[in-house]
Amino acid sequence: MLLASGPMAPLARALAPAASDSTLRTIVDAAVASRQVPGVALSVWQGGKEVNSYYAGQANLETATHVTAGSVFRIGSLTKQFVAALLLKLESQGKLSLGEPAQRYLTFLPQHAPFSIRELLQHTAGISDGEYDTEGVSSQLTQAERIARMTPLFDFDPGTAWRYSNAGYILLGAIVEKVTALPLATAASKLLFEPLGLTHTAFDQSSDVVMARASGYTPTGTETQPFNNAEYLDVALAGAAGAMRSTAHDLCRWLAALFGGAYLPASSVQSMLVPARLRDGALAGTKRHDPQAQGMGDTQYGLGFMLDAHTIDGKPVAGHHGGINGFAAYLACHPSSGLAYACLCNADTHPGLPLRDVRRQVLGPVLAK
């Protein structure tokens, strides 16, 4: 099992006590008690098994429903790693190649500036996150057609810089629909969620009735009413960029399956952990087009994962933040030691959430000092 096999197995055993540290409870309880977030779900895994979990606060403030292991949260951009894996699965089946131009599948894209599926996955295709008409959008394909009509479509020439692009991932969702002849949600369910037993994971629809669904909130900063209901969002429009829902346990089970070799060939899994490079050979993270991304430091991007190589063994932590109206999440794994965790919150992203402190506590044993 990749998660805890080979020369790093002794390290994996040594990390188990740290992963069950009761300090995590203190961090989470403090965030809930100080009204930074209504509720939190946390699951920590080691070597493919859950070693610690903690659920605090309320999933719904109006019904006083507590967060439990079954609480289902929207997960925002954690969706992107599932889309990347789904495309790698299609590649392993010989149905596409990540090196092919996206225009081969989406013929409505401009032909004068070709970019590959891999460049879309790595955020180096240059697709802008500008505004476009979403009225009447019924699929990722129709949404992609609207994106293709944006002016300008590109922030920079494909392959020359890095900029995070949600619109680029909508194009990837459209490619999945084109290749499979299925709606993205159906393709993901049949090819990924069902085979791996991720029974609480799906592409969300605002109309879906979901048992144990957590409600999303926006902090107000007031004592009398610390939270408002989050602004309504037709979550389906987030598509391949961020429309999924899941539980903390399902998300860690996903990482165990992915890095344990249960879903993709080892070479495909490894490709997700390779930092993106531009067409001139430079690391994509050294040429960030968005000034706001400069705070990412040395963090690079692979396929659906942020990569932090500041670890004690030099092998990356693969992680991602997810934020969508009323919800914030972080999911990460250090594949070489088998340490993984998911932390889900039902409040908008803001500095008072426990995500950063939980990350520091859980990943502390593998991060370089």
Coordinates of C-alpha atoms in Angstrom, one line a residue, residues 59-195:
A59 CA -24.6 21.4 11.6
N60 CA -27.8 23.5 11.6
L61 CA -28.3 26.4 14.0
E62 CA -32.1 26.6 13.5
T63 CA -32.7 23.0 14.4
A64 CA -29.8 22.7 16.9
T65 CA -28.6 19.7 15.0
H66 CA -25.1 18.6 16.1
V67 CA -22.2 17.8 13.7
T68 CA -21.7 14.1 13.5
A69 CA -19.6 11.6 11.5
G70 CA -22.4 11.6 8.9
S71 CA -22.7 15.3 8.5
V72 CA -22.4 16.2 4.8
F73 CA -20.6 19.5 3.9
R74 CA -20.1 21.3 0.6
I75 CA -16.4 21.1 -0.2
G76 CA -15.7 23.7 -2.8
S77 CA -12.4 23.3 -4.6
L78 CA -11.6 20.0 -3.1
T79 CA -13.7 18.9 -6.1
K80 CA -10.7 19.6 -8.4
Q81 CA -8.6 16.6 -7.3
F82 CA -11.6 14.3 -8.0
V83 CA -11.9 15.8 -11.5
A84 CA -8.2 15.3 -12.1
A85 CA -8.4 11.7 -11.0
L86 CA -11.4 11.1 -13.2
L87 CA -9.5 12.4 -16.2
L88 CA -6.5 10.2 -15.3
K89 CA -8.9 7.3 -15.1
L90 CA -10.2 8.0 -18.6
E91 CA -6.6 8.3 -19.8
S92 CA -5.7 4.9 -18.3
Q93 CA -8.6 3.5 -20.2
G94 CA -7.3 4.9 -23.4
K95 CA -10.1 7.3 -23.9
L96 CA -8.0 10.5 -23.9
S97 CA -4.5 11.8 -23.3
L98 CA -3.7 14.7 -20.9
G99 CA -1.2 15.9 -23.5
E100 CA -3.9 16.4 -26.2
P101 CA -5.2 19.8 -27.0
A102 CA -8.5 20.6 -25.2
Q103 CA -9.8 21.8 -28.6
R104 CA -9.8 18.2 -29.8
Y105 CA -12.8 17.6 -27.5
L106 CA -14.2 21.1 -27.2
T107 CA -14.2 22.3 -30.8
F108 CA -15.9 25.6 -29.9
L109 CA -12.6 26.7 -28.2
P110 CA -10.4 29.0 -30.2
Q111 CA -8.0 27.0 -32.4
H112 CA -5.3 29.7 -32.7
A113 CA -4.2 29.3 -29.1
P114 CA -4.2 25.6 -28.3
F115 CA -3.7 24.3 -24.8
S116 CA -3.6 20.8 -23.4
I117 CA -5.9 19.1 -20.9
R118 CA -2.8 18.9 -18.6
E119 CA -2.4 22.7 -18.8
L120 CA -6.0 23.1 -17.7
L121 CA -5.5 20.8 -14.8
Q122 CA -2.4 22.7 -13.7
H123 CA -3.8 26.2 -14.2
T124 CA -1.3 27.1 -16.8
A125 CA -3.7 27.3 -19.8
G126 CA -4.4 31.0 -19.2
I127 CA -8.2 30.8 -19.0
S128 CA -9.7 33.9 -17.4
D129 CA -12.1 33.8 -14.5
G130 CA -14.1 36.6 -16.0
E131 CA -17.9 37.0 -16.1
Y132 CA -20.1 35.1 -18.5
D133 CA -23.8 34.4 -18.9
T134 CA -25.0 31.4 -16.8
E135 CA -28.7 31.8 -17.6
G136 CA -30.2 28.5 -18.7
V137 CA -26.9 26.5 -18.2
S138 CA -27.8 22.8 -18.0
S139 CA -24.5 21.0 -18.3
Q140 CA -20.8 21.5 -18.1
L141 CA -20.7 21.5 -21.9
T142 CA -23.2 24.4 -22.3
Q143 CA -21.4 26.3 -19.5
A144 CA -18.1 25.7 -21.3
E145 CA -19.6 27.1 -24.5
R146 CA -20.4 30.3 -22.6
I147 CA -16.9 30.5 -21.2
A148 CA -15.5 30.2 -24.7
R149 CA -17.3 33.3 -25.7
M150 CA -15.8 35.4 -22.9
T151 CA -13.8 38.5 -23.9
P152 CA -11.0 38.2 -23.1
L153 CA -10.8 34.5 -22.8
F154 CA -7.1 34.4 -21.8
D155 CA -5.2 36.2 -19.1
F156 CA -1.9 35.2 -20.7
D157 CA -0.7 33.0 -23.5
P158 CA -1.2 29.3 -22.7
G159 CA 1.8 27.7 -21.0
T160 CA 3.6 30.9 -20.1
A161 CA 2.4 31.5 -16.5
W162 CA 0.3 30.2 -13.6
R163 CA -3.0 31.5 -12.5
Y164 CA -5.7 29.7 -10.6
S165 CA -8.7 29.3 -12.9
N166 CA -12.1 27.9 -11.9
A167 CA -13.3 28.4 -15.5
G168 CA -10.6 26.2 -16.7
Y169 CA -11.9 23.4 -14.5
I170 CA -15.4 23.9 -16.0
L171 CA -13.8 23.2 -19.3
L172 CA -12.4 20.0 -17.9
G173 CA -15.8 19.0 -16.7
A174 CA -17.1 19.5 -20.2
I175 CA -14.3 17.2 -21.6
V176 CA -15.5 14.5 -19.2
E177 CA -19.0 14.9 -20.4
K178 CA -17.9 14.8 -24.1
V179 CA -15.7 11.7 -23.6
T180 CA -18.2 9.7 -21.5
A181 CA -21.4 11.0 -23.1
L182 CA -22.7 11.4 -19.5
P183 CA -23.4 14.3 -17.2
L184 CA -20.4 15.0 -15.1
A185 CA -22.2 14.1 -11.9
T186 CA -23.2 10.7 -13.4
A187 CA -19.8 10.0 -14.8
A188 CA -18.2 10.7 -11.4
S189 CA -20.7 8.5 -9.6
K190 CA -20.2 5.6 -12.0
L191 CA -16.5 5.8 -12.5
L192 CA -15.3 7.0 -9.1
F193 CA -17.6 7.4 -6.1
E194 CA -19.5 4.1 -6.4
P195 CA -16.4 1.9 -7.2

